[in-house]
Amino acid sequence: MWFIIDDQMADDRRIRRLPLATVGLWVKLCVIHSKGISMQAKDPAAYPGYFDKLDLKDAGGTMKQLQQLIDSGLMEPHDGGWRPVYAEGICREPRVLTEEQREARRKAGSKGGRRKAANQKAKQTSGDLPENSQANGEQNGSETGSKPSSKLLGDSQAKTWHKTDTDTDIPSPTPPASISKQTDTPDAGFDRFAEAYPGSVGARKTATEARSLYAAIAGNPVELTRLQTALRRYKRAVNDGQIRSGHIPRLNTWLRDQWETWAPEPITPTRQHKHTWNCEHVHQLMDPHEDEYDHSGSLREGNPSKWYLACQACADELNQETSKEKQ
């Protein structure tokens, strides 16, 4: 018996609200219960139909974690113990085979084994045909004369020896033409994107517009990353019930008007600071030595003060250090 987890389980809000350790405990308890149900089908006394505190302890769980699963609707009390609740989009109830179904499977397996043995025997029989053909050729040759007999024998041996004699006589097979791996294309990217979108793509006209809008966005790798993040956020909002299914627009409308509201803010490159004679970094270095310099002079008249010149020299040195660090 298999315990089957739905491939959309990770997107369900009940799972996402649980700690990771609690989700792991849920999987182990479901497996314990599934195995018990399988044993119960063969021997009703082997499993009571629920797990108890001892099973919880063996799985490495605590009552606090179990209560989290109960509050999320993934577990329920049953006859003094607990059992899983199988929910749509999370997991499926294990299917127990009846004795008739097991017998039918055993018969099918036995029939398949007999068919396989017969096929192998047929292959072995067909492999002996060249030898029989050679024997028949020798017998026919003896009736028609010695020269034709030797010729037929030589042809028969030539056909047989290239298979059994030496490796040098075995013709090397022609290798199949290599199938080059297809590179990802914008159309393929759009197809995957449209498949993941929780709404519809629409008819040919709207699909064409959606494809064009996607191509314009995907041309910029940074914008494509924002678009993919926006889709994940939008799908999560739909799964959580924040957006009703009747309010989901077609893909072209979402790409044209709404996707940026779900995307993270674009990262703008920070402008590098350029040090000047009056910036705070220069003041931190020069202010303790301000009294050591003469402040008389005028920059407008082309006669800057010694204080200004010293601050500007400090700014130039800081800018040079910054450029060296970048290199």
PDB file of N, CA, C and O in Angstrom, residues 153-205:
ATOM      1  N   LEU A 153      28.964 -24.875 -48.423  1.00  0.00           N
ATOM      2  CA  LEU A 153      29.538 -24.933 -47.080  1.00  0.00           C
ATOM      3  C   LEU A 153      30.335 -23.680 -46.777  1.00  0.00           C
ATOM      4  O   LEU A 153      30.278 -23.127 -45.688  1.00  0.00           O
ATOM      5  N   GLY A 154      31.096 -23.197 -47.758  1.00  0.00           N
ATOM      6  CA  GLY A 154      31.874 -21.978 -47.544  1.00  0.00           C
ATOM      7  C   GLY A 154      30.997 -20.782 -47.277  1.00  0.00           C
ATOM      8  O   GLY A 154      31.271 -19.962 -46.408  1.00  0.00           O
ATOM      9  N   ASP A 155      29.896 -20.650 -48.025  1.00  0.00           N
ATOM     10  CA  ASP A 155      28.972 -19.531 -47.797  1.00  0.00           C
ATOM     11  C   ASP A 155      28.331 -19.623 -46.428  1.00  0.00           C
ATOM     12  O   ASP A 155      28.180 -18.629 -45.714  1.00  0.00           O
ATOM     13  N   SER A 156      27.934 -20.856 -46.053  1.00  0.00           N
ATOM     14  CA  SER A 156      27.291 -21.021 -44.757  1.00  0.00           C
ATOM     15  C   SER A 156      28.249 -20.700 -43.633  1.00  0.00           C
ATOM     16  O   SER A 156      27.899 -20.055 -42.654  1.00  0.00           O
ATOM     17  N   GLN A 157      29.514 -21.141 -43.752  1.00  0.00           N
ATOM     18  CA  GLN A 157      30.497 -20.845 -42.715  1.00  0.00           C
ATOM     19  C   GLN A 157      30.806 -19.353 -42.657  1.00  0.00           C
ATOM     20  O   GLN A 157      31.009 -18.790 -41.590  1.00  0.00           O
ATOM     21  N   ALA A 158      30.827 -18.740 -43.854  1.00  0.00           N
ATOM     22  CA  ALA A 158      31.093 -17.299 -43.866  1.00  0.00           C
ATOM     23  C   ALA A 158      29.998 -16.551 -43.118  1.00  0.00           C
ATOM     24  O   ALA A 158      30.251 -15.566 -42.439  1.00  0.00           O
ATOM     25  N   LYS A 159      28.748 -17.008 -43.241  1.00  0.00           N
ATOM     26  CA  LYS A 159      27.648 -16.343 -42.554  1.00  0.00           C
ATOM     27  C   LYS A 159      27.687 -16.613 -41.061  1.00  0.00           C
ATOM     28  O   LYS A 159      27.191 -15.834 -40.266  1.00  0.00           O
ATOM     29  N   THR A 160      28.252 -17.781 -40.687  1.00  0.00           N
ATOM     30  CA  THR A 160      28.262 -18.142 -39.262  1.00  0.00           C
ATOM     31  C   THR A 160      29.503 -17.617 -38.561  1.00  0.00           C
ATOM     32  O   THR A 160      29.434 -17.145 -37.433  1.00  0.00           O
ATOM     33  N   TRP A 161      30.653 -17.687 -39.209  1.00  0.00           N
ATOM     34  CA  TRP A 161      31.897 -17.305 -38.547  1.00  0.00           C
ATOM     35  C   TRP A 161      31.939 -15.832 -38.157  1.00  0.00           C
ATOM     36  O   TRP A 161      32.540 -15.475 -37.166  1.00  0.00           O
ATOM     37  N   HIS A 162      31.317 -14.985 -38.929  1.00  0.00           N
ATOM     38  CA  HIS A 162      31.401 -13.562 -38.572  1.00  0.00           C
ATOM     39  C   HIS A 162      30.641 -13.271 -37.290  1.00  0.00           C
ATOM     40  O   HIS A 162      30.801 -12.220 -36.694  1.00  0.00           O
ATOM     41  N   LYS A 163      29.830 -14.238 -36.847  1.00  0.00           N
ATOM     42  CA  LYS A 163      29.120 -14.047 -35.585  1.00  0.00           C
ATOM     43  C   LYS A 163      29.825 -14.718 -34.420  1.00  0.00           C
ATOM     44  O   LYS A 163      29.657 -14.324 -33.284  1.00  0.00           O
ATOM     45  N   THR A 164      30.593 -15.779 -34.707  1.00  0.00           N
ATOM     46  CA  THR A 164      31.095 -16.593 -33.606  1.00  0.00           C
ATOM     47  C   THR A 164      32.602 -16.703 -33.537  1.00  0.00           C
ATOM     48  O   THR A 164      33.137 -17.200 -32.559  1.00  0.00           O
ATOM     49  N   ASP A 165      33.323 -16.294 -34.616  1.00  0.00           N
ATOM     50  CA  ASP A 165      34.738 -16.590 -34.648  1.00  0.00           C
ATOM     51  C   ASP A 165      35.558 -15.563 -33.882  1.00  0.00           C
ATOM     52  O   ASP A 165      35.893 -15.739 -32.728  1.00  0.00           O
ATOM     53  N   THR A 166      35.869 -14.435 -34.487  1.00  0.00           N
ATOM     54  CA  THR A 166      36.722 -13.421 -33.859  1.00  0.00           C
ATOM     55  C   THR A 166      36.003 -12.089 -33.825  1.00  0.00           C
ATOM     56  O   THR A 166      35.074 -11.839 -34.588  1.00  0.00           O
ATOM     57  N   ASP A 167      36.503 -11.235 -32.937  1.00  0.00           N
ATOM     58  CA  ASP A 167      35.910  -9.902 -32.818  1.00  0.00           C
ATOM     59  C   ASP A 167      36.161  -9.075 -34.073  1.00  0.00           C
ATOM     60  O   ASP A 167      35.401  -8.165 -34.384  1.00  0.00           O
ATOM     61  N   THR A 168      37.259  -9.359 -34.769  1.00  0.00           N
ATOM     62  CA  THR A 168      37.597  -8.536 -35.924  1.00  0.00           C
ATOM     63  C   THR A 168      36.615  -8.734 -37.064  1.00  0.00           C
ATOM     64  O   THR A 168      36.494  -7.881 -37.931  1.00  0.00           O
ATOM     65  N   ASP A 169      35.921  -9.881 -37.063  1.00  0.00           N
ATOM     66  CA  ASP A 169      34.989 -10.143 -38.141  1.00  0.00           C
ATOM     67  C   ASP A 169      33.596  -9.577 -37.882  1.00  0.00           C
ATOM     68  O   ASP A 169      32.742  -9.629 -38.741  1.00  0.00           O
ATOM     69  N   ILE A 170      33.371  -9.117 -36.658  1.00  0.00           N
ATOM     70  CA  ILE A 170      32.041  -8.614 -36.313  1.00  0.00           C
ATOM     71  C   ILE A 170      31.891  -7.202 -36.862  1.00  0.00           C
ATOM     72  O   ILE A 170      32.678  -6.308 -36.521  1.00  0.00           O
ATOM     73  N   PRO A 171      30.921  -6.976 -37.730  1.00  0.00           N
ATOM     74  CA  PRO A 171      30.751  -5.611 -38.263  1.00  0.00           C
ATOM     75  C   PRO A 171      30.277  -4.668 -37.181  1.00  0.00           C
ATOM     76  O   PRO A 171      29.382  -4.995 -36.397  1.00  0.00           O
ATOM     77  N   SER A 172      30.901  -3.518 -37.077  1.00  0.00           N
ATOM     78  CA  SER A 172      30.507  -2.543 -36.053  1.00  0.00           C
ATOM     79  C   SER A 172      29.220  -1.859 -36.479  1.00  0.00           C
ATOM     80  O   SER A 172      29.107  -1.401 -37.616  1.00  0.00           O
ATOM     81  N   PRO A 173      28.234  -1.812 -35.581  1.00  0.00           N
ATOM     82  CA  PRO A 173      26.967  -1.183 -35.952  1.00  0.00           C
ATOM     83  C   PRO A 173      27.122   0.320 -36.099  1.00  0.00           C
ATOM     84  O   PRO A 173      27.960   0.956 -35.456  1.00  0.00           O
ATOM     85  N   THR A 174      26.304   0.877 -36.956  1.00  0.00           N
ATOM     86  CA  THR A 174      26.313   2.327 -37.162  1.00  0.00           C
ATOM     87  C   THR A 174      25.624   2.999 -35.990  1.00  0.00           C
ATOM     88  O   THR A 174      24.483   2.670 -35.664  1.00  0.00           O
ATOM     89  N   PRO A 175      26.313   3.886 -35.273  1.00  0.00           N
ATOM     90  CA  PRO A 175      25.672   4.527 -34.122  1.00  0.00           C
ATOM     91  C   PRO A 175      24.523   5.398 -34.581  1.00  0.00           C
ATOM     92  O   PRO A 175      24.556   5.992 -35.657  1.00  0.00           O
ATOM     93  N   PRO A 176      23.454   5.453 -33.752  1.00  0.00           N
ATOM     94  CA  PRO A 176      22.320   6.296 -34.124  1.00  0.00           C
ATOM     95  C   PRO A 176      22.690   7.759 -34.105  1.00  0.00           C
ATOM     96  O   PRO A 176      23.600   8.182 -33.372  1.00  0.00           O
ATOM     97  N   ALA A 177      22.003   8.514 -34.911  1.00  0.00           N
ATOM     98  CA  ALA A 177      22.253   9.955 -34.963  1.00  0.00           C
ATOM     99  C   ALA A 177      21.929  10.572 -33.625  1.00  0.00           C
ATOM    100  O   ALA A 177      20.892  10.286 -33.022  1.00  0.00           O
ATOM    101  N   SER A 178      22.824  11.387 -33.116  1.00  0.00           N
ATOM    102  CA  SER A 178      22.611  12.000 -31.807  1.00  0.00           C
ATOM    103  C   SER A 178      21.492  13.019 -31.888  1.00  0.00           C
ATOM    104  O   SER A 178      21.368  13.755 -32.855  1.00  0.00           O
ATOM    105  N   ILE A 179      20.693  12.981 -30.832  1.00  0.00           N
ATOM    106  CA  ILE A 179      19.584  13.931 -30.744  1.00  0.00           C
ATOM    107  C   ILE A 179      20.050  15.100 -29.891  1.00  0.00           C
ATOM    108  O   ILE A 179      20.304  14.958 -28.698  1.00  0.00           O
ATOM    109  N   SER A 180      20.228  16.220 -30.497  1.00  0.00           N
ATOM    110  CA  SER A 180      20.712  17.393 -29.757  1.00  0.00           C
ATOM    111  C   SER A 180      19.641  17.869 -28.797  1.00  0.00           C
ATOM    112  O   SER A 180      18.457  17.904 -29.121  1.00  0.00           O
ATOM    113  N   LYS A 181      20.096  18.206 -27.621  1.00  0.00           N
ATOM    114  CA  LYS A 181      19.173  18.709 -26.600  1.00  0.00           C
ATOM    115  C   LYS A 181      18.670  20.085 -26.992  1.00  0.00           C
ATOM    116  O   LYS A 181      19.432  20.999 -27.249  1.00  0.00           O
ATOM    117  N   GLN A 182      17.355  20.194 -27.026  1.00  0.00           N
ATOM    118  CA  GLN A 182      16.766  21.465 -27.428  1.00  0.00           C
ATOM    119  C   GLN A 182      16.943  22.499 -26.325  1.00  0.00           C
ATOM    120  O   GLN A 182      16.685  22.229 -25.157  1.00  0.00           O
ATOM    121  N   THR A 183      17.408  23.630 -26.722  1.00  0.00           N
ATOM    122  CA  THR A 183      17.576  24.708 -25.757  1.00  0.00           C
ATOM    123  C   THR A 183      16.234  25.345 -25.449  1.00  0.00           C
ATOM    124  O   THR A 183      15.297  25.278 -26.237  1.00  0.00           O
ATOM    125  N   ASP A 184      16.147  25.941 -24.280  1.00  0.00           N
ATOM    126  CA  ASP A 184      14.902  26.574 -23.868  1.00  0.00           C
ATOM    127  C   ASP A 184      14.638  27.790 -24.741  1.00  0.00           C
ATOM    128  O   ASP A 184      15.525  28.580 -25.024  1.00  0.00           O
ATOM    129  N   THR A 185      13.398  27.929 -25.168  1.00  0.00           N
ATOM    130  CA  THR A 185      13.004  29.030 -26.039  1.00  0.00           C
ATOM    131  C   THR A 185      11.993  29.901 -25.324  1.00  0.00           C
ATOM    132  O   THR A 185      11.364  29.467 -24.348  1.00  0.00           O
ATOM    133  N   PRO A 186      11.801  31.159 -25.801  1.00  0.00           N
ATOM    134  CA  PRO A 186      10.780  32.003 -25.172  1.00  0.00           C
ATOM    135  C   PRO A 186       9.393  31.373 -25.209  1.00  0.00           C
ATOM    136  O   PRO A 186       8.614  31.523 -24.261  1.00  0.00           O
ATOM    137  N   ASP A 187       9.074  30.667 -26.300  1.00  0.00           N
ATOM    138  CA  ASP A 187       7.762  30.027 -26.377  1.00  0.00           C
ATOM    139  C   ASP A 187       7.616  28.948 -25.326  1.00  0.00           C
ATOM    140  O   ASP A 187       6.558  28.809 -24.710  1.00  0.00           O
ATOM    141  N   ALA A 188       8.690  28.159 -25.128  1.00  0.00           N
ATOM    142  CA  ALA A 188       8.631  27.127 -24.099  1.00  0.00           C
ATOM    143  C   ALA A 188       8.489  27.749 -22.712  1.00  0.00           C
ATOM    144  O   ALA A 188       7.750  27.240 -21.859  1.00  0.00           O
ATOM    145  N   GLY A 189       9.198  28.854 -22.467  1.00  0.00           N
ATOM    146  CA  GLY A 189       9.055  29.542 -21.184  1.00  0.00           C
ATOM    147  C   GLY A 189       7.649  30.054 -20.973  1.00  0.00           C
ATOM    148  O   GLY A 189       7.093  29.964 -19.877  1.00  0.00           O
ATOM    149  N   PHE A 190       7.033  30.586 -22.031  1.00  0.00           N
ATOM    150  CA  PHE A 190       5.657  31.061 -21.914  1.00  0.00           C
ATOM    151  C   PHE A 190       4.698  29.910 -21.650  1.00  0.00           C
ATOM    152  O   PHE A 190       3.764  30.043 -20.842  1.00  0.00           O
ATOM    153  N   ASP A 191       4.905  28.769 -22.309  1.00  0.00           N
ATOM    154  CA  ASP A 191       4.011  27.626 -22.116  1.00  0.00           C
ATOM    155  C   ASP A 191       4.040  27.156 -20.664  1.00  0.00           C
ATOM    156  O   ASP A 191       2.983  26.865 -20.078  1.00  0.00           O
ATOM    157  N   ARG A 192       5.234  27.085 -20.081  1.00  0.00           N
ATOM    158  CA  ARG A 192       5.322  26.694 -18.673  1.00  0.00           C
ATOM    159  C   ARG A 192       4.682  27.741 -17.773  1.00  0.00           C
ATOM    160  O   ARG A 192       4.018  27.407 -16.778  1.00  0.00           O
ATOM    161  N   PHE A 193       4.886  29.009 -18.094  1.00  0.00           N
ATOM    162  CA  PHE A 193       4.315  30.088 -17.296  1.00  0.00           C
ATOM    163  C   PHE A 193       2.789  30.038 -17.362  1.00  0.00           C
ATOM    164  O   PHE A 193       2.106  30.170 -16.346  1.00  0.00           O
ATOM    165  N   ALA A 194       2.250  29.852 -18.572  1.00  0.00           N
ATOM    166  CA  ALA A 194       0.790  29.805 -18.734  1.00  0.00           C
ATOM    167  C   ALA A 194       0.193  28.605 -18.028  1.00  0.00           C
ATOM    168  O   ALA A 194      -0.918  28.677 -17.480  1.00  0.00           O
ATOM    169  N   GLU A 195       0.928  27.492 -17.999  1.00  0.00           N
ATOM    170  CA  GLU A 195       0.428  26.306 -17.309  1.00  0.00           C
ATOM    171  C   GLU A 195       0.370  26.509 -15.802  1.00  0.00           C
ATOM    172  O   GLU A 195      -0.515  25.987 -15.125  1.00  0.00           O
ATOM    173  N   ALA A 196       1.318  27.285 -15.266  1.00  0.00           N
ATOM    174  CA  ALA A 196       1.341  27.540 -13.823  1.00  0.00           C
ATOM    175  C   ALA A 196       0.347  28.616 -13.409  1.00  0.00           C
ATOM    176  O   ALA A 196       0.004  28.708 -12.225  1.00  0.00           O
ATOM    177  N   TYR A 197      -0.127  29.437 -14.357  1.00  0.00           N
ATOM    178  CA  TYR A 197      -1.051  30.518 -14.011  1.00  0.00           C
ATOM    179  C   TYR A 197      -2.382  29.928 -13.546  1.00  0.00           C
ATOM    180  O   TYR A 197      -2.932  29.022 -14.188  1.00  0.00           O
ATOM    181  N   PRO A 198      -2.940  30.398 -12.426  1.00  0.00           N
ATOM    182  CA  PRO A 198      -4.162  29.785 -11.884  1.00  0.00           C
ATOM    183  C   PRO A 198      -5.421  30.080 -12.695  1.00  0.00           C
ATOM    184  O   PRO A 198      -6.452  29.449 -12.457  1.00  0.00           O
ATOM    185  N   GLY A 199      -5.379  31.022 -13.624  1.00  0.00           N
ATOM    186  CA  GLY A 199      -6.537  31.338 -14.446  1.00  0.00           C
ATOM    187  C   GLY A 199      -6.397  30.782 -15.848  1.00  0.00           C
ATOM    188  O   GLY A 199      -5.549  29.938 -16.138  1.00  0.00           O
ATOM    189  N   SER A 200      -7.235  31.256 -16.749  1.00  0.00           N
ATOM    190  CA  SER A 200      -7.236  30.771 -18.120  1.00  0.00           C
ATOM    191  C   SER A 200      -6.419  31.694 -19.023  1.00  0.00           C
ATOM    192  O   SER A 200      -6.203  32.866 -18.716  1.00  0.00           O
ATOM    193  N   VAL A 201      -5.968  31.129 -20.149  1.00  0.00           N
ATOM    194  CA  VAL A 201      -5.224  31.900 -21.143  1.00  0.00           C
ATOM    195  C   VAL A 201      -6.169  32.546 -22.146  1.00  0.00           C
ATOM    196  O   VAL A 201      -5.917  33.635 -22.644  1.00  0.00           O
ATOM    197  N   GLY A 202      -7.286  31.882 -22.423  1.00  0.00           N
ATOM    198  CA  GLY A 202      -8.266  32.437 -23.347  1.00  0.00           C
ATOM    199  C   GLY A 202      -8.086  31.925 -24.762  1.00  0.00           C
ATOM    200  O   GLY A 202      -7.328  30.986 -25.028  1.00  0.00           O
ATOM    201  N   ALA A 203      -8.806  32.527 -25.668  1.00  0.00           N
ATOM    202  CA  ALA A 203      -8.789  32.105 -27.073  1.00  0.00           C
ATOM    203  C   ALA A 203      -7.521  32.588 -27.762  1.00  0.00           C
ATOM    204  O   ALA A 203      -6.602  33.115 -27.136  1.00  0.00           O
ATOM    205  N   ARG A 204      -7.489  32.437 -29.091  1.00  0.00           N
ATOM    206  CA  ARG A 204      -6.263  32.707 -29.843  1.00  0.00           C
ATOM    207  C   ARG A 204      -5.825  34.167 -29.710  1.00  0.00           C
ATOM    208  O   ARG A 204      -4.645  34.460 -29.529  1.00  0.00           O
ATOM    209  N   LYS A 205      -6.764  35.098 -29.765  1.00  0.00           N
ATOM    210  CA  LYS A 205      -6.392  36.509 -29.725  1.00  0.00           C
ATOM    211  C   LYS A 205      -5.774  36.880 -28.384  1.00  0.00           C
ATOM    212  O   LYS A 205      -4.722  37.531 -28.320  1.00  0.00           O
TER     213      LYS A 205
END
